[in-house]
Short mmCIF file of C-alpha atoms in Angstrom, two decimals:
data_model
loop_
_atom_site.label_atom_id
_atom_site.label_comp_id
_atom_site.label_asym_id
_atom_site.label_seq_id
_atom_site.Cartn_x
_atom_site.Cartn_y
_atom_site.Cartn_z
CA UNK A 1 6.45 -13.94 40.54
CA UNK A 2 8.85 -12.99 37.53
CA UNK A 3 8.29 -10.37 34.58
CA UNK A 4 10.75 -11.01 31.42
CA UNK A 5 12.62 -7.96 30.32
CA UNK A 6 9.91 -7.36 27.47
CA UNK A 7 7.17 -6.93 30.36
CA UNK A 8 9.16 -4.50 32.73
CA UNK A 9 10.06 -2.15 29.47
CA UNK A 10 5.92 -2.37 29.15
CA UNK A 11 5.02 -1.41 32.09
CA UNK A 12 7.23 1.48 32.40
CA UNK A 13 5.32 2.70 29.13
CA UNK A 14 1.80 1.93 30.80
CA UNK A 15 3.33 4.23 33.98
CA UNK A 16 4.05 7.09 31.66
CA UNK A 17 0.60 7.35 30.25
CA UNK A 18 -1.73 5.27 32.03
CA UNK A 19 -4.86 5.83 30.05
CA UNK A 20 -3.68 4.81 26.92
CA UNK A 21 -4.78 1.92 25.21
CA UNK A 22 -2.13 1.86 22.44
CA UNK A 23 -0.98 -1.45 24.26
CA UNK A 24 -4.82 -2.77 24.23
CA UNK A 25 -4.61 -6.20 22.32
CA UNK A 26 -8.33 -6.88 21.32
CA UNK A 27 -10.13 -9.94 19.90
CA UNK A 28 -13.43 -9.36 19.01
CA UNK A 29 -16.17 -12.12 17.80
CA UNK A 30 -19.73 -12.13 17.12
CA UNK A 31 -21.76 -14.46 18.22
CA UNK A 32 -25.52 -15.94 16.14
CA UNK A 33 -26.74 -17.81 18.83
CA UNK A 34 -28.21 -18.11 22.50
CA UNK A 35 -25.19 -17.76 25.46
CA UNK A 36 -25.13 -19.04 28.85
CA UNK A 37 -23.60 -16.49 30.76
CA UNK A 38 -23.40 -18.62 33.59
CA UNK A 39 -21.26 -21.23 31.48
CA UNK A 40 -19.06 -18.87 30.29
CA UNK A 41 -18.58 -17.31 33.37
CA UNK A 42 -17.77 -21.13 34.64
CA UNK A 43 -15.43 -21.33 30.89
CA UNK A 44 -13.63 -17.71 31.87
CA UNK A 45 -12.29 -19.05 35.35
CA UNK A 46 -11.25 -22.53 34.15
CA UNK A 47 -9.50 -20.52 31.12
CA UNK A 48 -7.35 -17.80 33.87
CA UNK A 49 -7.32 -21.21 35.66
CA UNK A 50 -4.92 -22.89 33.02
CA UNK A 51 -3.22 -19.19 31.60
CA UNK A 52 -1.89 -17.70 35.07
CA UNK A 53 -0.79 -14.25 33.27
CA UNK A 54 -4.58 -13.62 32.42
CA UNK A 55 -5.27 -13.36 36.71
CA UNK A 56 -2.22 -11.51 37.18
CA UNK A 57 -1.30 -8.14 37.96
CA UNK A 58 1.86 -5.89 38.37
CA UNK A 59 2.07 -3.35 40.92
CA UNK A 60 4.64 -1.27 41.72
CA UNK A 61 7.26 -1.97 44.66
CA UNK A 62 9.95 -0.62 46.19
CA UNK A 63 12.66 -2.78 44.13
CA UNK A 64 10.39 -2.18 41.07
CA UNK A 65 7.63 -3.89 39.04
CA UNK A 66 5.86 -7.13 40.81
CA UNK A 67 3.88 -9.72 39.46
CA UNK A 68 0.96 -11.15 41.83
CA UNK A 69 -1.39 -13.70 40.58
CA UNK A 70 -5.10 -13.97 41.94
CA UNK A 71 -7.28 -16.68 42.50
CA UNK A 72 -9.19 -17.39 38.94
CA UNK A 73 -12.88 -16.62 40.18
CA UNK A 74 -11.57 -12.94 40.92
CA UNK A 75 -12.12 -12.70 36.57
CA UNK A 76 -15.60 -11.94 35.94
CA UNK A 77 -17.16 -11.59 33.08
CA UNK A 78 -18.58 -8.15 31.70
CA UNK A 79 -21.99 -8.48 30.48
CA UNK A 80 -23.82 -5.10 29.13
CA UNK A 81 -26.99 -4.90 27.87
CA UNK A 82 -26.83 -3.04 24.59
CA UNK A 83 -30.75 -4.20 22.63
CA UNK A 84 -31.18 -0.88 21.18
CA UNK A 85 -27.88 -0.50 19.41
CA UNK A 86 -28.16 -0.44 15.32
CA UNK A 87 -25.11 -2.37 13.87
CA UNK A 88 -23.01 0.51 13.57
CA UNK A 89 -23.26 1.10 17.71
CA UNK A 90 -22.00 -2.03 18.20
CA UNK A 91 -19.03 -2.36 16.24
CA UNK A 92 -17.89 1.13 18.23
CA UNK A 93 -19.23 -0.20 21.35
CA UNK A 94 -17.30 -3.14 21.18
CA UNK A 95 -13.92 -0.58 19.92
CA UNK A 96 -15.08 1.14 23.11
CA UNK A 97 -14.49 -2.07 25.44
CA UNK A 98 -11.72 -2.53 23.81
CA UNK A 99 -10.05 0.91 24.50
CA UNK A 100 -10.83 1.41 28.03
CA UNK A 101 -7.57 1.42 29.86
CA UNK A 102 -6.35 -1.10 32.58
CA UNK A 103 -4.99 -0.38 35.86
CA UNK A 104 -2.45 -2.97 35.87
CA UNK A 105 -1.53 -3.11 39.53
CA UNK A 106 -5.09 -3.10 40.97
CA UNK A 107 -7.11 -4.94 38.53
CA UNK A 108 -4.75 -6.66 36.25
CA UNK A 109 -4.33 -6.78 32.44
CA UNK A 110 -7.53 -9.03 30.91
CA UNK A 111 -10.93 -8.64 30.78
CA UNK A 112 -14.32 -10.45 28.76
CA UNK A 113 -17.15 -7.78 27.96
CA UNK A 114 -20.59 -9.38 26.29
CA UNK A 115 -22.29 -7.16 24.47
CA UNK A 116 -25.76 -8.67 24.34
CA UNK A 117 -27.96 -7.14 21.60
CA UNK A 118 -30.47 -9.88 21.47
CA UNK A 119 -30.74 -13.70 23.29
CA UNK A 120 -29.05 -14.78 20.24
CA UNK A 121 -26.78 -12.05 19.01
CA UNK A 122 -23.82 -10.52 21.26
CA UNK A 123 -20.09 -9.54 20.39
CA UNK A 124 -17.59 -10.99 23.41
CA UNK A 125 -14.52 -8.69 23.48
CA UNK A 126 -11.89 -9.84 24.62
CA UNK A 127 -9.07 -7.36 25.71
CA UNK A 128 -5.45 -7.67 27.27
CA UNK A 129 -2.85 -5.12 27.78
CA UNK A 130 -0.01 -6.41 26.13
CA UNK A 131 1.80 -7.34 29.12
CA UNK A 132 0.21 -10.82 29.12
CA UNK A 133 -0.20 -11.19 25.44
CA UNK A 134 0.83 -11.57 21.77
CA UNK A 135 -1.29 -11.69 18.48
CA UNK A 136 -1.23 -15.47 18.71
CA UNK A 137 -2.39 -15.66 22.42
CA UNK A 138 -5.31 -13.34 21.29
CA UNK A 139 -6.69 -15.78 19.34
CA UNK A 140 -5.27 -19.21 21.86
CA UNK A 141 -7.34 -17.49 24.49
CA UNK A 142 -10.55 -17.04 22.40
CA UNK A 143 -9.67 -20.70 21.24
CA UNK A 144 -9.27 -22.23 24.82
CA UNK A 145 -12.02 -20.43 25.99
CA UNK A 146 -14.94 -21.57 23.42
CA UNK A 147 -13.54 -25.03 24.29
CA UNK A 148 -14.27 -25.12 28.06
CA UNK A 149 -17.89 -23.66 27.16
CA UNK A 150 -18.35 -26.07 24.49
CA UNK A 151 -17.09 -28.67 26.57
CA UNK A 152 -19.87 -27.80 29.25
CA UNK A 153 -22.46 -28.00 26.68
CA UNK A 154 -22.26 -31.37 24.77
CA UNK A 155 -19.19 -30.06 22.75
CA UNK A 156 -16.63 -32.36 22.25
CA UNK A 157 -13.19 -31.19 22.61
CA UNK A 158 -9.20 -32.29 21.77
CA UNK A 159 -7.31 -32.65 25.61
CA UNK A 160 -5.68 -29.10 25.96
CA UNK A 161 -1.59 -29.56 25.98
CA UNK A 162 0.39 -28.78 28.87
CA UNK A 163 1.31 -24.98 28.69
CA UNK A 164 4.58 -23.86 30.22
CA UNK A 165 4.36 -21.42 33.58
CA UNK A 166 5.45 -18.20 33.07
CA UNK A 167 8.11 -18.00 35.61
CA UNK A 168 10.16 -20.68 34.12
CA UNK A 169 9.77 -18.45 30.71
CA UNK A 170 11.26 -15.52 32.77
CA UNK A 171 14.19 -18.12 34.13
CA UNK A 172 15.39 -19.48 30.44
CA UNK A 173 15.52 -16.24 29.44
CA UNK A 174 17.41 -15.22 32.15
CA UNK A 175 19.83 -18.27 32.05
CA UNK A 176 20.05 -17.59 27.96
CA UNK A 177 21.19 -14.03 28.74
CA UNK A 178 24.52 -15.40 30.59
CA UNK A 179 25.01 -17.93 29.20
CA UNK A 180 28.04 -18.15 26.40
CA UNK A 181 25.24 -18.03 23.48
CA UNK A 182 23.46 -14.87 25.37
CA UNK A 183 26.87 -12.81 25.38
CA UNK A 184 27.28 -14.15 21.81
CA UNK A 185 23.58 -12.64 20.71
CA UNK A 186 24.34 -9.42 22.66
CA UNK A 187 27.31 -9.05 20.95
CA UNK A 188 25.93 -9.62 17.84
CA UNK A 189 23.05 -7.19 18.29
CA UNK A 190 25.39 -4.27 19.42
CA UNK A 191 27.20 -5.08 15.71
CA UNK A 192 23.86 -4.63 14.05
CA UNK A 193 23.15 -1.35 15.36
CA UNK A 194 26.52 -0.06 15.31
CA UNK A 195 26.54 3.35 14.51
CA UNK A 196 22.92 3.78 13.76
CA UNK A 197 19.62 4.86 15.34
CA UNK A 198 16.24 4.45 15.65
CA UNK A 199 14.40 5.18 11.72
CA UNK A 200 12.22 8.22 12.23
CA UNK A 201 10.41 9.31 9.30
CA UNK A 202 9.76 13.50 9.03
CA UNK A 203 6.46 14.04 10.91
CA UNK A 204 4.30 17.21 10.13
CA UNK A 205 4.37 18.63 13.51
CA UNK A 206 6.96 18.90 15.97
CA UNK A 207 8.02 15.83 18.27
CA UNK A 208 6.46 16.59 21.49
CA UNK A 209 8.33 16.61 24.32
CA UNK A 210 7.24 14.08 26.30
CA UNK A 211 6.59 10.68 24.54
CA UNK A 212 2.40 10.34 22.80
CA UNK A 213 0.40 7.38 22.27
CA UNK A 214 -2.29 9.04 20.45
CA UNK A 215 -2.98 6.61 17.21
CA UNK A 216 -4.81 5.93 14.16
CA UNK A 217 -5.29 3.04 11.18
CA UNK A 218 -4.35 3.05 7.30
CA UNK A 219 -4.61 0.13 5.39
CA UNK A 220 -4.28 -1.35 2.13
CA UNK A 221 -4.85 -4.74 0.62
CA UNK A 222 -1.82 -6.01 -2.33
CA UNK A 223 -4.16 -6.49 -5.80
CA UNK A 224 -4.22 -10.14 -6.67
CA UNK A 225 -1.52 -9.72 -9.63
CA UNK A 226 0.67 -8.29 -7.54
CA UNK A 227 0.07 -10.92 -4.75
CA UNK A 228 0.70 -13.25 -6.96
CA UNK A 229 3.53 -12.31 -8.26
CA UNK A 230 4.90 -11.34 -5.14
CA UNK A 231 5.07 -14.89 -4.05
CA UNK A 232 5.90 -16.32 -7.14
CA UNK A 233 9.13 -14.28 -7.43
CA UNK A 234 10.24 -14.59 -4.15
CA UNK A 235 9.67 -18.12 -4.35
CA UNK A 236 12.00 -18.04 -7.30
CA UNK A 237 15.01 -16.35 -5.55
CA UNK A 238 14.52 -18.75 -2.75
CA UNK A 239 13.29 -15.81 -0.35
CA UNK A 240 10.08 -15.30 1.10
CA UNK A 241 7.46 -12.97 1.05
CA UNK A 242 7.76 -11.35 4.37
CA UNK A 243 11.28 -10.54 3.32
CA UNK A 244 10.61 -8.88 0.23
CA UNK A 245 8.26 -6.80 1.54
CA UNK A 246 10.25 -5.74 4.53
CA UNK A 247 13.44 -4.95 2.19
CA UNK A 248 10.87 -2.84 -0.02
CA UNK A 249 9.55 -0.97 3.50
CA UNK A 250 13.24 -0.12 3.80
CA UNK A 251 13.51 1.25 0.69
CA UNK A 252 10.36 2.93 0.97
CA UNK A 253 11.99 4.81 4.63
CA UNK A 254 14.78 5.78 2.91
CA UNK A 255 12.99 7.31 0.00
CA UNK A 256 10.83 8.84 2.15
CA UNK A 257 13.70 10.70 4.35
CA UNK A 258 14.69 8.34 7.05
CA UNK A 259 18.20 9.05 5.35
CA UNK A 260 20.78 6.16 4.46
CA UNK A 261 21.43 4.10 7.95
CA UNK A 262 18.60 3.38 10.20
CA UNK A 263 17.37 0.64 12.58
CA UNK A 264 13.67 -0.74 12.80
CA UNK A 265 12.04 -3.68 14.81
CA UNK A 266 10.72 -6.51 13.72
CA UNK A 267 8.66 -8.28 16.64
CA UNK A 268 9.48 -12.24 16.55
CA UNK A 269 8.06 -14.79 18.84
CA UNK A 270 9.55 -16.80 21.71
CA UNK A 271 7.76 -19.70 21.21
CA UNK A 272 10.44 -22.13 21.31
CA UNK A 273 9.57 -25.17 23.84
CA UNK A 274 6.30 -27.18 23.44
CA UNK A 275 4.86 -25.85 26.74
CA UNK A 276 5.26 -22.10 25.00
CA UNK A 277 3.20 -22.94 22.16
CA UNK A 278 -0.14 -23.51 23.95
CA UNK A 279 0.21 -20.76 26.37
CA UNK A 280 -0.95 -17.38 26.78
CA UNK A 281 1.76 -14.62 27.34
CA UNK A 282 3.77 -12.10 25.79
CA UNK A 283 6.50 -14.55 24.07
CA UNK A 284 7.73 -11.67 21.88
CA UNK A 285 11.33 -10.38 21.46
CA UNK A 286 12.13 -7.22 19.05
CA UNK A 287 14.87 -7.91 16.02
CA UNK A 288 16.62 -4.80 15.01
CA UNK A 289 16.84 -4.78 11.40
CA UNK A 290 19.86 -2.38 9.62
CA UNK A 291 19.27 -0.63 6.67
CA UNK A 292 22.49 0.50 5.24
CA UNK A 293 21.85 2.34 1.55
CA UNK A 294 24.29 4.04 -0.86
CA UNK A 295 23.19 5.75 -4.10
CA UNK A 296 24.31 2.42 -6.06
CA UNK A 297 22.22 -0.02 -3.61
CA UNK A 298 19.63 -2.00 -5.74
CA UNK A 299 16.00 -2.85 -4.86
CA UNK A 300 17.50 -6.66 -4.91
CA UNK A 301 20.02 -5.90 -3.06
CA UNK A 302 17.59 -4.37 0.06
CA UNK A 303 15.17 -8.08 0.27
CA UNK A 304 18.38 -9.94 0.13
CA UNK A 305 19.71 -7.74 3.53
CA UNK A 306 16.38 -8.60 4.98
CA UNK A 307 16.13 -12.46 4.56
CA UNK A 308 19.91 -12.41 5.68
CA UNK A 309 19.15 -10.19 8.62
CA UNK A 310 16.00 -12.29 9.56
CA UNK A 311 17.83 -15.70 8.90
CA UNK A 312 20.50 -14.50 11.05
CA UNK A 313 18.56 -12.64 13.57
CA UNK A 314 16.39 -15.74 14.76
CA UNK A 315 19.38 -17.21 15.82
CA UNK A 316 20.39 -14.33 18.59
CA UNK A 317 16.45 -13.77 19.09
CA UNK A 318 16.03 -15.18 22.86
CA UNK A 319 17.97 -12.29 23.68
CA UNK A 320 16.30 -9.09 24.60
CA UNK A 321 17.38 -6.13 23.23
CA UNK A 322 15.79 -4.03 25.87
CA UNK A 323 19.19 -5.32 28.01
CA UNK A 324 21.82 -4.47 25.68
CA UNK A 325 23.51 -1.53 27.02
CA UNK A 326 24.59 1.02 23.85
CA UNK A 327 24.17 -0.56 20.39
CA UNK A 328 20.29 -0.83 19.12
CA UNK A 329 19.43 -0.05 23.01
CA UNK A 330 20.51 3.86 22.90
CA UNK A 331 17.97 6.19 22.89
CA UNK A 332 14.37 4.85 21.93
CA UNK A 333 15.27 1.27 21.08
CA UNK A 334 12.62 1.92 18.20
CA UNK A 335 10.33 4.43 16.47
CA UNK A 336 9.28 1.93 13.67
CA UNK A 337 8.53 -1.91 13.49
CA UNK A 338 7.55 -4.08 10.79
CA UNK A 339 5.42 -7.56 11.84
CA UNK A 340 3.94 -10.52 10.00
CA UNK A 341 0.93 -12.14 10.83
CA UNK A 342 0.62 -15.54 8.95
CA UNK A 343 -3.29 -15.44 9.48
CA UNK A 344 -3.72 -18.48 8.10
CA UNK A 345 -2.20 -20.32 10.66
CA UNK A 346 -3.87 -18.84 13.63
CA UNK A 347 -5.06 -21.28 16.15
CA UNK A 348 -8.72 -21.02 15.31
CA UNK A 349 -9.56 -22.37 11.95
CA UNK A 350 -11.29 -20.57 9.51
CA UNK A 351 -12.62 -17.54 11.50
CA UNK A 352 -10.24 -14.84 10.21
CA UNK A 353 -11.47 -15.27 6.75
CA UNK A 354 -15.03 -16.10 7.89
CA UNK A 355 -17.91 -17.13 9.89
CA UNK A 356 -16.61 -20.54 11.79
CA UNK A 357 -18.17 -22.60 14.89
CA UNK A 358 -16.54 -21.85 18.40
CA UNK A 359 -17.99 -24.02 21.19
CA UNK A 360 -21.32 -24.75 19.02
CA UNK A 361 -21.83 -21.14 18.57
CA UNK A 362 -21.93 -19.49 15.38
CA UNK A 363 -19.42 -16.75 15.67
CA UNK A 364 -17.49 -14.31 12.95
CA UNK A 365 -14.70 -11.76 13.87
CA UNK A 366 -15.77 -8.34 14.62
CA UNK A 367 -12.71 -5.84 13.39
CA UNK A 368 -11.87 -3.10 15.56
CA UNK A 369 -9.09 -0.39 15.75
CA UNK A 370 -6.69 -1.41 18.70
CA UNK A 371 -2.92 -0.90 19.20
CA UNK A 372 -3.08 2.68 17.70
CA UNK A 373 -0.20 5.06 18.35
CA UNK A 374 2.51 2.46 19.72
CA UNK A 375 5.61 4.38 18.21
CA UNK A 376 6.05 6.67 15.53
CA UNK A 377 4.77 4.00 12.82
CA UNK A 378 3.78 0.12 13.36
CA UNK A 379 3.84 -1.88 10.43
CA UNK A 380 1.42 -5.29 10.31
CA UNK A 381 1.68 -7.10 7.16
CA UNK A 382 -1.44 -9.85 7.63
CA UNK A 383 -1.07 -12.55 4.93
CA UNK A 384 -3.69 -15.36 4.14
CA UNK A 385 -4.13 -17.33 1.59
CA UNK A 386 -5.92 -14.80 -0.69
CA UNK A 387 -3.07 -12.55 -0.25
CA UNK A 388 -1.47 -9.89 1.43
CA UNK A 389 -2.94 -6.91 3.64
CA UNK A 390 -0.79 -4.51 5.41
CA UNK A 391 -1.88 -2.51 8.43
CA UNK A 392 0.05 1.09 9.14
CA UNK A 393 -0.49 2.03 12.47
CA UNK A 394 0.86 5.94 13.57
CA UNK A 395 0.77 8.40 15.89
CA UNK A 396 -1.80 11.28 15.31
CA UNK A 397 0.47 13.93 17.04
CA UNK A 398 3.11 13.66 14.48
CA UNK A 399 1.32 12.61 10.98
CA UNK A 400 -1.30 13.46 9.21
CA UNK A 401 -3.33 10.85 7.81
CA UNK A 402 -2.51 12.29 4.11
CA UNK A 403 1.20 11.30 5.02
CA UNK A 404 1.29 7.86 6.14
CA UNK A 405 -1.58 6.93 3.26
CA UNK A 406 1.16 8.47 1.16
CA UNK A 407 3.62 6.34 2.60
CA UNK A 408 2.02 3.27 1.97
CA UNK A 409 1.90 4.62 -1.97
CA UNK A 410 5.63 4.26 -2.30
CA UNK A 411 5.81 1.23 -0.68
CA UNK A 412 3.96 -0.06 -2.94
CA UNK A 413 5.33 1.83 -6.08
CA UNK A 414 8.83 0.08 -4.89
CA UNK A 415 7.37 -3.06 -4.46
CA UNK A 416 5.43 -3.47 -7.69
CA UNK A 417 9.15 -1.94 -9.58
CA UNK A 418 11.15 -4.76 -7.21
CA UNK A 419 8.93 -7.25 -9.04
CA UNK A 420 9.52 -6.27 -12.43
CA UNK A 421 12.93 -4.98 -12.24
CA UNK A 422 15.09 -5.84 -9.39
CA UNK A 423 18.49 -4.63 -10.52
CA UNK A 424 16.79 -1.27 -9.71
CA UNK A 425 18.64 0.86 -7.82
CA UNK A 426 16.39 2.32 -4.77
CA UNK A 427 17.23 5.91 -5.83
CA UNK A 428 16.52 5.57 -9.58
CA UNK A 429 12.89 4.43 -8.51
CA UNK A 430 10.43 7.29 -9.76
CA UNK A 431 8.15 7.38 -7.36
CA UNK A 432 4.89 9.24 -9.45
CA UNK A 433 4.02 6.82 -12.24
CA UNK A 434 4.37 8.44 -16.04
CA UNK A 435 0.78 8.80 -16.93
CA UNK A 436 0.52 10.96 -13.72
CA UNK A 437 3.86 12.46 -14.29
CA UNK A 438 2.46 13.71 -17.59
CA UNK A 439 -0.77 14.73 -16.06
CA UNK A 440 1.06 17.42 -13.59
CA UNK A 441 3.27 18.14 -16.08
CA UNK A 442 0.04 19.40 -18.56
CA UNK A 443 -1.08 21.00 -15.39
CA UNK A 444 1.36 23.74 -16.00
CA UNK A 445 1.47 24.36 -19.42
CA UNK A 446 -0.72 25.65 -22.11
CA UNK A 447 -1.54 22.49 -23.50
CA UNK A 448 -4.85 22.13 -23.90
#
């Protein structure tokens, strides 16, 4: 069995530190009514049945990493008993599920834990290392696999759509690599990142020696004005949102010392074929994005790069860049990525912003802390159609909390300026706001 490049550069990081869940993909829901555990233990193996990554597993081999797939009844799921637990206990039981490592070449990369409070209150976690997953397959597995219970008790349910195997994923991306257009998109890529390197912010403790996964969560939600406006004005100079707000992040690295030339990620899916669409998997290739800034470059003038770069990019993006040799590959390909998640188009209606019917259950989404500590600094900017949250992931051995919520301050200081004044050049942007300015300023006088 086949593993795309993506998979083999993930399992080298599992092999480094084994017991980390930084690559722990976690989908979480609560569930208001009775559940057959027998019929979602029969829903479980028909869903591994139809997604072959979620019964596979990747040893190691003497020409490198393997992929073996079991037979689906070998997935069982994990009911505990939890009846004593307050709500509190189990929102960090079911974080708990969701952190516990996997052993990836003994007992593969996906598991279903019930948490059963009550006969008719439980959280299912679902977890997968992100060998065999994506955001979107997250939520396609949770999807599929409420359908095959609900279609063993009276649901009724759409036909499922063919889903592509994963080996002929692994073969078009092989054949794309060289092919004319794959040495075209390598080329282009090594352009990108000539003469630039991975953006690393300065961290408050020295970079250890040996590579950390140790993470933690900041977030902060865009106020409805600025949402708002944030779409309307983009809409206006025929960019989108996403855009703006990644040329703002690069503004926001620079001004926060990443210097003038840097290089960070921006995770795009694969998803090009029908069969792709439906299926579980990690369809996921990385898009190094350039930031090139001179004293004179204007706030403008950073969203424009972006959209161009991400217009352009998605042309060259079945290539991986984990094959490029020098370029964007040299050294760590990344220490910083930037994401969107359009959550209002994720495959299960109506459950990210709210309580929503999966297989006749009643069932909301239970948020947990997962994917902590990746790299230096993970960016997820979640957007639905009351706005705009972003999601700063980071790695506890390098920043203090204080930092990165600091961070996310002159992002959005830069943004909110971008909006009103986008001839701004990125260095004239003050980053404390005058009231405040004043305020430190009285601080050390004798004004009264």
């Amino acid at each position: 069995m086949l593993m795309s490049a993506g998979q083999e550069a993930l399992w080298l990081a599992h092999q480094l530190d084994p017991d980390s869940p930084a690559y722990n993909v976690v989908l979480a829901v609560r569930l208001r009514d009775r559940v057959r555990t027998d019929v979602l233990q029969e829903a479980l193996t028909a869903l591994v049945a139809r997604h072959e990554l979620l019964r596979s597993r990747f040893p190691a081999t003497d020409e490198g990493p393997a992929r073996r797939t079991e037979a689906p009844a070998t997935v069982r799921l994990d009911v505990r008993e939890v009846p004593e637990a307050d709500e509190a206990e189990l929102v960090r039981l079911a974080g708990q599920a969701g952190r516990e490592p996997f052993r990836l070449g003994r007992a593969g990369a996906f598991r279903a834990v019930l948490l059963r409070r009550a006969g008719d209150d439980a959280v299912l976690v679902t977890v997968t290392h992100h060998i065999v997953s994506d955001a979107t397959s997250q939520w396609l597995l949770v999807r599929d696999l409420f359908a095959e219970y609900g279609a063993r008790t009276g649901q009724p349910a759409a036909a499922a759509a063919a889903v592509s195997g994963w080996d002929e994923q692994v073969r078009a991306e092989r054949d794309f690599v060289t092919s004319p257009r794959g040495r075209r998109a390598a080329a282009y890529w090594r352009a990108v990142g000539e003469g630039l390197e991975a953006a690393a912010l300065p961290t408050d403790r020295p970079r250890p020696p040996q590579r950390t996964l140790n993470g933690a969560t900041h977030e902060f939600a865009l106020d409805p004005p600025t949402a708002r406006r944030l779409r309307e004005t983009s809409a206006e100079r025929a960019l989108t949102p996403f855009a703006w707000l990644l040329g703002t992040f690069q503004a926001a690295l620079h001004r926060s010392g990443c210097g003038d030339g840097f290089l960070i990620g921006c995770p795009v899916t694969t998803r090009f074929t029908p069969g792709t669409r439906e299926a579980v998997g990690y369809y996921v290739n990385i898009l190094p994005i350039a930031a090139r800034l001179t004293p004179a470059t204007t706030l403008a003038q950073t969203v424009e790069s972006a959209q161009r770069q991400l217009r352009t990019g998605m042309a060259h993006a079945r290539h991986p860049v984990e094959l490029l040799a020098g370029g964007p590959a040299r050294g760590p390909l990344f220490r910083i990525s930037c994401t969107l998640v359009a959550a209002d188009r994720l495959p299960i209606e109506g459950l990210y912003e709210g309580p929503a019917r999966l297989g006749g259950l009643r069932a909301e989404l239970c948020d947990v802390p997962q994917q902590e500590g990746q790299l230096d600094l993970t960016v997820e900017i979640l957007q639905d159609s009351h706005g705009f949250r972003a999601v700063l992931r980071y790695n506890t051995d390098l920043f203090d909390a204080d930092t990165v919520e600091r961070f996310g301050g002159t992002w959005q200081r830069l943004l909110r300026v971008s909006l009103d004044a986008p001839a701004t050049r990125v260095a004239d942007v003050a980053l404390v706001a005058q009231d405040d300015l004043e305020f430190l300023l009285a601080l050390g006088s004798d004004t009264p």
